[in-house]
XYZ file of C-alpha atoms in Angstrom:
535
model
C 18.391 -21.742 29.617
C 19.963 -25.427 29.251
C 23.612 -25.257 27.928
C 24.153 -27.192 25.169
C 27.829 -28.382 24.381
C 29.729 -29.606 20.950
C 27.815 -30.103 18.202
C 24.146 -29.507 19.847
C 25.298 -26.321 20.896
C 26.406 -24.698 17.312
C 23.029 -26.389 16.158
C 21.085 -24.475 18.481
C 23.088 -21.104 17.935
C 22.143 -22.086 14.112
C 18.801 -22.769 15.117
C 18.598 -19.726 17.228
C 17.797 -21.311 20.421
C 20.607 -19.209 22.498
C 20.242 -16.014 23.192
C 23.793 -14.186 21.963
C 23.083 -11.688 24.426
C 20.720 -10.477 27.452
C 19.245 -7.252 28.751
C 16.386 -5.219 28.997
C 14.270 -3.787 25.936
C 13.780 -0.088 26.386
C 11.563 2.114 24.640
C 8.405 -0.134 24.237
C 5.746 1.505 21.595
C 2.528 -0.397 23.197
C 1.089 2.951 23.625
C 2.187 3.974 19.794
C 0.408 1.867 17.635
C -0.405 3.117 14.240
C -2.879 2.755 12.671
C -4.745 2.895 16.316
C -6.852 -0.521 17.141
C -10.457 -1.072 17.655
C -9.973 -1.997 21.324
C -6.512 -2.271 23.182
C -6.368 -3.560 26.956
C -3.665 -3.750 29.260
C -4.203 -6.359 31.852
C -2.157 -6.521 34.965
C 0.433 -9.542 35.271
C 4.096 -10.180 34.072
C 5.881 -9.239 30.583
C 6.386 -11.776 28.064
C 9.835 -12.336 27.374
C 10.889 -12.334 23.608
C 14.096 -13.509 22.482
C 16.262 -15.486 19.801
C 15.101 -18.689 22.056
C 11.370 -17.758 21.169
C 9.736 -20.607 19.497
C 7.428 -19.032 16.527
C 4.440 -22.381 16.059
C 2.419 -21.611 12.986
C -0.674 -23.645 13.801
C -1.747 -24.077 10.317
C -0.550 -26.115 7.220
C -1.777 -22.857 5.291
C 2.124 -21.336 3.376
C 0.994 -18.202 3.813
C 0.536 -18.552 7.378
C 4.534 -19.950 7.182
C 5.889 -17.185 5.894
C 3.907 -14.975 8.544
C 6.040 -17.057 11.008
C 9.224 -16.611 8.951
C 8.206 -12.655 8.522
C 8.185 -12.872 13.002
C 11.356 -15.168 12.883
C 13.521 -12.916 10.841
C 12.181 -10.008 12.823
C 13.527 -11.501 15.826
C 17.034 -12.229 14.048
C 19.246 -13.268 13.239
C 18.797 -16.579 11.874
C 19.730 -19.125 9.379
C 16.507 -20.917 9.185
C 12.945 -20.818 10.106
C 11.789 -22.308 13.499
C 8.681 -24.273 13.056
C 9.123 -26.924 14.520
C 7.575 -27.911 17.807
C 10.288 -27.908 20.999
C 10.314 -31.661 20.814
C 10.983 -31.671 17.050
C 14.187 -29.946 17.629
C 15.478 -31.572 20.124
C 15.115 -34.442 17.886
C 17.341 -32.912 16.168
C 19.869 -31.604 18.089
C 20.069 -35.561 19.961
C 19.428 -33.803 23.591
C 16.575 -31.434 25.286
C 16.492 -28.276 24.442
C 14.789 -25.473 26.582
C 12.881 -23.303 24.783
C 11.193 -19.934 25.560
C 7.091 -19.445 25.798
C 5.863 -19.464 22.547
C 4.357 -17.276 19.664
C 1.438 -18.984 18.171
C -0.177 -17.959 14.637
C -3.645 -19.878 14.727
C -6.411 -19.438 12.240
C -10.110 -19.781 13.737
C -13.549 -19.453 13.759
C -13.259 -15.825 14.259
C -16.442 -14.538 11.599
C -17.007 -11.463 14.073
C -13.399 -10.149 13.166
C -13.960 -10.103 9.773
C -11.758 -11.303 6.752
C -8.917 -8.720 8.291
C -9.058 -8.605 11.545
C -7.331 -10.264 14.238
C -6.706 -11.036 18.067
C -3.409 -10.136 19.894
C -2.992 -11.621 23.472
C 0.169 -11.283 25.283
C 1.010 -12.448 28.484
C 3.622 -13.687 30.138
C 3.068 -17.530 28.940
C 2.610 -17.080 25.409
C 1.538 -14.561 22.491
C -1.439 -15.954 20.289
C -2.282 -14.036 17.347
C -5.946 -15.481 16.142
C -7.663 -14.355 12.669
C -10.433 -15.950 10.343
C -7.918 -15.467 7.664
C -3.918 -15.276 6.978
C -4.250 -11.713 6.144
C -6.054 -10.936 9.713
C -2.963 -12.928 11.016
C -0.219 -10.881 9.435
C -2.185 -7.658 10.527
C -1.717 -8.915 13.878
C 1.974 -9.755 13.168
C 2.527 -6.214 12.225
C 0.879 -4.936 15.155
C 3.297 -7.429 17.448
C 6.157 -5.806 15.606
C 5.176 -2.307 16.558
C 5.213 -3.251 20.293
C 8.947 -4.238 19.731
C 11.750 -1.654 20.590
C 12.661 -0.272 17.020
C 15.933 -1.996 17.331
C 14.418 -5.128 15.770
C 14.211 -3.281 12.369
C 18.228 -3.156 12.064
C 18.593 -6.085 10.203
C 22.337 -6.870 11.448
C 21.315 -6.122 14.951
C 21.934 -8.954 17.802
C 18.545 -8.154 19.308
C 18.593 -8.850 23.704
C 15.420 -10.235 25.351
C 12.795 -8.185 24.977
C 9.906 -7.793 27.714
C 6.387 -7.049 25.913
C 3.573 -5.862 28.876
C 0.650 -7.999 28.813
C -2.251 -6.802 25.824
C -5.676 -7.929 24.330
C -5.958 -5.967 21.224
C -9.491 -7.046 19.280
C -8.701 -5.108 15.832
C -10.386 -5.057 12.283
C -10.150 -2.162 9.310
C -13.084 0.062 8.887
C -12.409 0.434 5.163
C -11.978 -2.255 2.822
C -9.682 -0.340 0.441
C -6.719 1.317 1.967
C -4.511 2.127 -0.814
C -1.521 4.010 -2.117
C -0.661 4.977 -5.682
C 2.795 5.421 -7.351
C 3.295 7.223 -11.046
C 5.944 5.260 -11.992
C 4.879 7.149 -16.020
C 6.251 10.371 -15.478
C 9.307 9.523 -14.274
C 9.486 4.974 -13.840
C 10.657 3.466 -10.977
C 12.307 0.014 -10.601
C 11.121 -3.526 -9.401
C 13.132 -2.655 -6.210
C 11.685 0.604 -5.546
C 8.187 -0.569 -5.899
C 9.224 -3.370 -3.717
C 10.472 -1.340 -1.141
C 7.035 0.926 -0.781
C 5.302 -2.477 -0.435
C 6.977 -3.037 2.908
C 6.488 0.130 4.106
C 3.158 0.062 2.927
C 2.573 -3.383 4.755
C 3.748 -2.156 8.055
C 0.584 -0.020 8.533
C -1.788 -2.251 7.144
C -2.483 -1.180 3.611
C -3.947 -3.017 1.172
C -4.018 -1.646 -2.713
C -1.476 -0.761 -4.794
C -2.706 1.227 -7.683
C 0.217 1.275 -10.689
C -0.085 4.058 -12.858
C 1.355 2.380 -15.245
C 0.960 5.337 -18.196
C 0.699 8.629 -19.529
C 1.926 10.952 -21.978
C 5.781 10.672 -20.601
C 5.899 6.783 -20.675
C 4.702 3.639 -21.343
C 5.904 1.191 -18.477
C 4.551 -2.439 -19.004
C 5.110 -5.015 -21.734
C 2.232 -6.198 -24.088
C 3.101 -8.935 -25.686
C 2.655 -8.445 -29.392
C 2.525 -4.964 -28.833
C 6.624 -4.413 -28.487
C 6.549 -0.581 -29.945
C 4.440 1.056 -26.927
C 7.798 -0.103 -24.840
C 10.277 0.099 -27.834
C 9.364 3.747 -28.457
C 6.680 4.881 -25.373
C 8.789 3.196 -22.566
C 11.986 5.526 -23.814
C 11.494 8.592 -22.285
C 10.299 10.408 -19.198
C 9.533 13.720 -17.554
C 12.992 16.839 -18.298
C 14.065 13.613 -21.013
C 15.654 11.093 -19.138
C 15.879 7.285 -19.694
C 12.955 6.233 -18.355
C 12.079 2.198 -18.213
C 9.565 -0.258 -18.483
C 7.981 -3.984 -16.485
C 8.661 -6.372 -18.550
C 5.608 -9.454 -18.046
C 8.564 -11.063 -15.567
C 8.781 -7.768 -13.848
C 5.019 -7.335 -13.035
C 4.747 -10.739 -12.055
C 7.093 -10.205 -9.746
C 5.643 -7.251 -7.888
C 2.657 -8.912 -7.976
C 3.461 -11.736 -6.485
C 5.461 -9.649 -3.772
C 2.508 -7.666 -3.186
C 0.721 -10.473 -2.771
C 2.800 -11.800 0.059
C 2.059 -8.953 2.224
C -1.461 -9.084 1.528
C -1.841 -6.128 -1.562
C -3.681 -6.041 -4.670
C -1.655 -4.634 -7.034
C -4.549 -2.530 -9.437
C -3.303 -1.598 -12.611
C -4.067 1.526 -14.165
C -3.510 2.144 -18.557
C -5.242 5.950 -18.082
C -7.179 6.024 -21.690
C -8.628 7.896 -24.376
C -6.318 10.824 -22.603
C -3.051 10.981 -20.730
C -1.823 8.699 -24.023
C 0.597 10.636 -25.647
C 2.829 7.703 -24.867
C 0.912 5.682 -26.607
C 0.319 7.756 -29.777
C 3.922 7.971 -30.340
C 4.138 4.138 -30.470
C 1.375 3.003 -32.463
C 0.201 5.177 -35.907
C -2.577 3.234 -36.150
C -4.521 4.585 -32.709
C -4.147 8.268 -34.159
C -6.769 9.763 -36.221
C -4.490 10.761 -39.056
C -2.834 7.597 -38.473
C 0.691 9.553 -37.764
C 2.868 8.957 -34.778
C 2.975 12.096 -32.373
C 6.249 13.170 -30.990
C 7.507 11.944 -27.653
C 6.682 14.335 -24.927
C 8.648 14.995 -21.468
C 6.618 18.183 -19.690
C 4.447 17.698 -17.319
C 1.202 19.752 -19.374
C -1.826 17.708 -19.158
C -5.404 17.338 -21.204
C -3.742 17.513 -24.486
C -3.887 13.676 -25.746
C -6.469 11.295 -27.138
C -6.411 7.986 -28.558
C -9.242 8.170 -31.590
C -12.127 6.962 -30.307
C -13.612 6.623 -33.874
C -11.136 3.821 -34.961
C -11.689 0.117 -34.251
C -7.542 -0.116 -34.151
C -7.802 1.772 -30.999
C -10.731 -0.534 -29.505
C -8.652 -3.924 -30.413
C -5.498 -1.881 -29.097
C -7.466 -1.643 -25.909
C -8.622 -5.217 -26.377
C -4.874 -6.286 -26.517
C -3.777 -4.048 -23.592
C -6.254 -5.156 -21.168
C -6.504 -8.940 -22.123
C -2.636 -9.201 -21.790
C -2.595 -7.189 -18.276
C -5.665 -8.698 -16.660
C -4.118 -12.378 -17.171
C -1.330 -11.930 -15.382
C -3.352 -9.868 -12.310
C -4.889 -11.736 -9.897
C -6.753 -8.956 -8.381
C -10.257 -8.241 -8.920
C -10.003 -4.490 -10.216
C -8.655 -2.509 -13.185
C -8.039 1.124 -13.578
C -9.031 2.757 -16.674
C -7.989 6.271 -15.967
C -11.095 8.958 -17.907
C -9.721 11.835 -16.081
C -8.857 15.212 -17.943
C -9.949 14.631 -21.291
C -10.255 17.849 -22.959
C -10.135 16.744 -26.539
C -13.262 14.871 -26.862
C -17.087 15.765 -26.978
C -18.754 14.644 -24.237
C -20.882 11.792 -26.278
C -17.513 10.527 -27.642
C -16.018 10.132 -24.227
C -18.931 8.735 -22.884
C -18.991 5.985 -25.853
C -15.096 5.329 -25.448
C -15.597 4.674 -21.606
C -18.857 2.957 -21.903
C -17.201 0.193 -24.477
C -13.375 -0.109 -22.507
C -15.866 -0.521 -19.358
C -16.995 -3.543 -21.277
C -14.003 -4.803 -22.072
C -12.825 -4.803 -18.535
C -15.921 -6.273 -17.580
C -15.246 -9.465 -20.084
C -11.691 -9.973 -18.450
C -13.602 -10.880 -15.389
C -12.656 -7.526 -13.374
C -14.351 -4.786 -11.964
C -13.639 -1.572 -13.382
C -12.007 1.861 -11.653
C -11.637 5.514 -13.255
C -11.316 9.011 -12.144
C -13.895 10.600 -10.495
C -14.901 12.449 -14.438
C -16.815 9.041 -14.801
C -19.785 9.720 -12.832
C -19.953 13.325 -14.842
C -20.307 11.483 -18.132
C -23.897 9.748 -20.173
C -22.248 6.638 -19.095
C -24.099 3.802 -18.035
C -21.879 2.376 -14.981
C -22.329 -0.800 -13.825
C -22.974 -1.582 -10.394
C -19.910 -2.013 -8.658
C -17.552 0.177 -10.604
C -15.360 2.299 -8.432
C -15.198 6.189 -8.809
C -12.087 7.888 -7.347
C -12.448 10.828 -5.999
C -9.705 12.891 -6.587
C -10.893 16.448 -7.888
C -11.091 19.116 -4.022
C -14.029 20.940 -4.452
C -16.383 18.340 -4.867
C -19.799 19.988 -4.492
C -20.484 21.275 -7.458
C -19.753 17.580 -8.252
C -21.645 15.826 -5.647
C -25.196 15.311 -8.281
C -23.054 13.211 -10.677
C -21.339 11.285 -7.556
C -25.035 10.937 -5.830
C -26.282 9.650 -9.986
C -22.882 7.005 -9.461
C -23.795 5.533 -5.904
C -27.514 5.401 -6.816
C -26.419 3.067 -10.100
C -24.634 1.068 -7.965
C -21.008 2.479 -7.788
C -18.422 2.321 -4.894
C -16.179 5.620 -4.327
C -12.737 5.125 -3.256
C -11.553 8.677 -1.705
C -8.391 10.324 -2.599
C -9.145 14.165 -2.568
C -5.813 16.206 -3.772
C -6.357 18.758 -1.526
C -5.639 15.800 1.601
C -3.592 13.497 0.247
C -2.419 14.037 -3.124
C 1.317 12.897 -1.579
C 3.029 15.143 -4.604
C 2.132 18.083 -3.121
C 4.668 19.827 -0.818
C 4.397 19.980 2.703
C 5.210 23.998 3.436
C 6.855 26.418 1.167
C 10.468 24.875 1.732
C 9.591 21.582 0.463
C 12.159 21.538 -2.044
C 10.349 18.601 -4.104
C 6.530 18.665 -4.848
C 3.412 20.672 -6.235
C 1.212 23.074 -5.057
C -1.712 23.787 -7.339
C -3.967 22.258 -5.073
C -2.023 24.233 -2.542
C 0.058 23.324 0.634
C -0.445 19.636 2.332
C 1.514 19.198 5.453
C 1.331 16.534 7.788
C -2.079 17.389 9.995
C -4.025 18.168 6.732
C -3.680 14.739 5.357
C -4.806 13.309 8.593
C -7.434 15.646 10.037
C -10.424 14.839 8.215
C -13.164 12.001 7.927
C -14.092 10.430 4.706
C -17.756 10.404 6.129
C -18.386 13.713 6.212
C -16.039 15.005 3.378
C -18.614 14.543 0.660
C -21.967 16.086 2.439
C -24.715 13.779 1.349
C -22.823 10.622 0.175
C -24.189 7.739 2.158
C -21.545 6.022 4.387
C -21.719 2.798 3.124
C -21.309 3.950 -0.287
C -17.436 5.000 0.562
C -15.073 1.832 0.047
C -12.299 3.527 1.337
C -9.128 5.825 1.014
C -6.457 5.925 -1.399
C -3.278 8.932 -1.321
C -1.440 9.296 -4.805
C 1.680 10.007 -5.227
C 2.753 11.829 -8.778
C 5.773 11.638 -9.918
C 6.453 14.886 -11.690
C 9.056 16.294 -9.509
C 10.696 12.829 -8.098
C 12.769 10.463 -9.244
C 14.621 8.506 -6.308
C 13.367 5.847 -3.941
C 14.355 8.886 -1.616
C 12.187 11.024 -2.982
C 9.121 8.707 -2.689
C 9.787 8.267 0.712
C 10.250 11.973 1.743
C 6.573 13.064 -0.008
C 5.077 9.786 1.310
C 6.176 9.620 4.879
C 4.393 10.214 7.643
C 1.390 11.185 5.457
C 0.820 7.941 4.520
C 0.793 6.778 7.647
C -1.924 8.864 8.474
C -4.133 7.913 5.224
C -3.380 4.245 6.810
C -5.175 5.172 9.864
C -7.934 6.906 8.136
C -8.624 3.727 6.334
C -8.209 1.180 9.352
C -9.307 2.766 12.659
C -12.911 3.830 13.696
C -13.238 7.417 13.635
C -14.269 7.828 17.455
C -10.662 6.436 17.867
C -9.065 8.723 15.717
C -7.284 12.363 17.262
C -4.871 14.775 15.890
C -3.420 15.558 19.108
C -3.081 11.647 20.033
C -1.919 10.853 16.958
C 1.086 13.367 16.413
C 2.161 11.563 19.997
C 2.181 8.232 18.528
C 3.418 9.153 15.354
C 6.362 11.110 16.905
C 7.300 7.915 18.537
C 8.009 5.633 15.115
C 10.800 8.077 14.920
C 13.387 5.813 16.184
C 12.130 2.822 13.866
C 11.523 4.795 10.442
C 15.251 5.759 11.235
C 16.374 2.373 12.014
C 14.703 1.155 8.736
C 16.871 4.104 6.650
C 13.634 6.064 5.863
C 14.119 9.489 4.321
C 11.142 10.955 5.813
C 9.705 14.257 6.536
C 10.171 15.423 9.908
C 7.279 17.834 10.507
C 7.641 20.063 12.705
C 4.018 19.569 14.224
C 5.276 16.160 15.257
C 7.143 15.499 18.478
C 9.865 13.130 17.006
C 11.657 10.798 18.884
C 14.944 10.216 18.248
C 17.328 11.403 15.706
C 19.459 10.934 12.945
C 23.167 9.707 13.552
């Protein structure tokens, strides 16, 4: 590289154009990636060299493709600002030449047989090009760069030394449209920077939903405007009594928005008539004897119903969804329906049948527990039916009624990857009524052939859950989460012909070194071959 001297030269070091260091890269995943690809080559020829003189081009006007360069910039680190510019832009700027390193180049294309996700990665030794149809397809392929970087880059203080990437064509795209994670932030709430902090996590392996569960008999944790008491009095308390917390509308804007960044819907779920107890201590009017009920802070369920024989409760609902739809881009909503044990069957059926036509007027498409499809509801095509109950079969009619009226099912059986649930008997967080979950269990099955019967093309995709009886700590998310949710991520993305337990617990052991680098409390399993360890 061109020395620069004076003032050019601290403008470059600002700029990032000189390399603080130099050295070799060790420990290169390119055989580790997670979720596995569609197609991975290795051609023969030299390594491309990546370093803080790497010039990141976004090839597009598009912001979002920006920030994808800024997301690769910052990786790179460290920097004060974002380079953009073209080589002969900056050395506009710094008055002289400046020598630059081959470049990365984010370029959106005509690339309809990849889909609106998918992406091309080619590296060799003269440039890495990253090509997608869409921005999302370009920061799939941006996280997919990242995880052929040594884990060192995820130290955000670290002085990172050249770093040689072996030449690759990966040709990638998700099998599943709806790879999703939930977080119960009603039973015990969780704040803005929690939330924010699964998102990244979340985006590094390519998921794409976000499902809030927003409220239950413990808590009530989102403002409605006009509606203060459900956060007044239902936002107050949690599970064992605590605190608890609530969004406020500049709150879940934010996560939105942050979602949105990285390419996540945020789905919102208000879980109604039951799982309301919440809601019933806030508002008098929504109870049948028109009394509040006592807060409540165990974790008992199937109790609770809002009166479905009041029209309070219906412009209540009105109120609730109206005020949450506007300010969630996103095309879904998440009504809840599941363990309602209070109600007749013709009354549930009724309740759900006019909230799913509520939803329907805010312009969304509506999601509920799997005890949808078991009711005399008339579901319109396109709702989405989560699976959650194990055991399905003596289930599977009502599910085959659903798909033949039109409905999607989104998979998240608890006896796979209900997250809560603990990993062996010395999990010291975690359930276990749907018994023990460890780390092959949540990856060693196929969503195809789970439900015997259901047509593939009927299954949208895969979503784990994570309840929040038992945890209360950013900490404690991570630990139940990770690596099962890394697995779930590669059950939603990869083709199942590409998909081993014994390859994956290989590549899996080696994101060791950059779940530790990132300060991840997770699980180390002992059917995993970890590399690494803790300092």
């Amino acid at each position: 590289m061109r020395r620069t001297t004076g003032g050019g030269r601290a403008l470059a070091l600002a700029l990032g154009l000189v390399t603080a260091g130099a050295g070799e890269s060790r420990g290169l995943q390119t055989q580790a990636l997670i979720p596995a690809p569609v197609s991975v080559e290795y051609p023969s020829g030299g390594p491309f060299v990546l370093s803080g003189s790497t010039p990141i081009i976004a090839e597009s006007d598009d912001p979002a493709v920006a920030r994808i360069a800024s997301f690769l910039d910052e990786l790179i680190g460290p920097r004060t600002r974002l380079l953009l510019r073209m080589p002969d832009e900056i050395s506009r700027l710094l008055g002289e030449p400046v020598e630059t390193g081959p470049p990365v180049r984010l370029r959106l294309a005509d690339r309809r047989d990849l889909g609106p996700e998918g992406y091309e990665l080619t590296v060799q030794a003269s440039e890495i090009v990253i090509e997608a149809e869409t921005s999302a397809g370009l920061f799939y392929g941006a996280q997919t760069l990242r995880q052929m970087m040594p884990s060192v880059v995820e130290y955000e203080a670290a002085l990172i030394p050249p770093m040689r990437i072996p030449p690759a064509r990966v040709v990638d795209r998700p099998r599943y449209g709806w790879r999703g994670a939930m977080l119960d932030v009603a039973r015990h709430f969780f704040e803005v920077r929690d939330v924010e902090r699964l998102l990244d996590l979340m985006a590094m392996y390519k998921l794409n939903i976000l499902h809030l569960h927003l409220t239950d008999d413990q808590g009530w944790r989102i403002e409605i405007p006009g509606r203060s008491a459900l956060t007044e009095v239902g936002g107050l308390t949690q599970v064992g009594g605590g605190p608890g917390g609530y969004y406020t509308v500049e709150d879940y804007e934010r996560i939105v928005a942050y979602a949105a960044e990285r390419f996540i819907t945020v789905v919102p779920e208000i879980d109604l008539p039951g799982h309301s107890n919440a809601a019933l201590a806030s508002i008098p009017a929504i109870n049948c004897d028109g009394r509040v009920r006592p807060p409540y802070v165990g974790i008992r369920v199937g109790f609770s119903t809002v009166c479905v024989e009041r029209e309070e409760t219906y412009a209540f609902v009105e109120d609730v969804i109206r005020e949450i739809a506007a300010r969630t881009p996103g095309s879904f909503f998440h009504v809840g329906g599941d363990e309602v044990r209070e109600l007749e069957p013709a009354e549930y059926a009724a309740f759900m049948a006019r909230t799913g036509a509520i939803v329907a007027y805010q312009g969304k498409i509506m999601v509920g527990w799997d005890e949808i499809a078991e009711a005399d509801l008339p579901l319109r095509p396109g709702t989405f039916v989560q699976v959650w109950r194990p055991g399905s079969e003596q289930r599977l009619p009502h599910l085959l009624g659903a798909v033949e009226a039109g409905a999607r099912l989104v998979l998240s059986p608890a006896d796979r990857i209900y997250l809560d649930l603990k990993y062996d008997e010395g999990t010291p967080i975690g359930l276990d009524w749907a018994g023990l979950n460890d780390t092959r269990d949540a990856y060693d099955w196929d969503p195809e052939t789970y439900l015997e019967g259901v047509p593939a093309e009927a299954i949208e995709g895969v979503e784990a859950t994570l309840w929040s009886e038992t945890i209360a700590t950013i900490g404690d998310i991570e630990f139940l989460a990770f690596p099962r949710l890394a697995g779930v991520a590669e059950i939603g993305w990869s083709p199942r012909e590409r998909r081993t337990w014994d390859d994956y617990r290989i590549r899996l052991g080696a994101h060791g070194p950059r779940w530790i680098a990132l300060g991840l409390n997770f699980h180390r399993s002992p059917l995993v071959p970890w590399q690494g360890r803790r300092r």
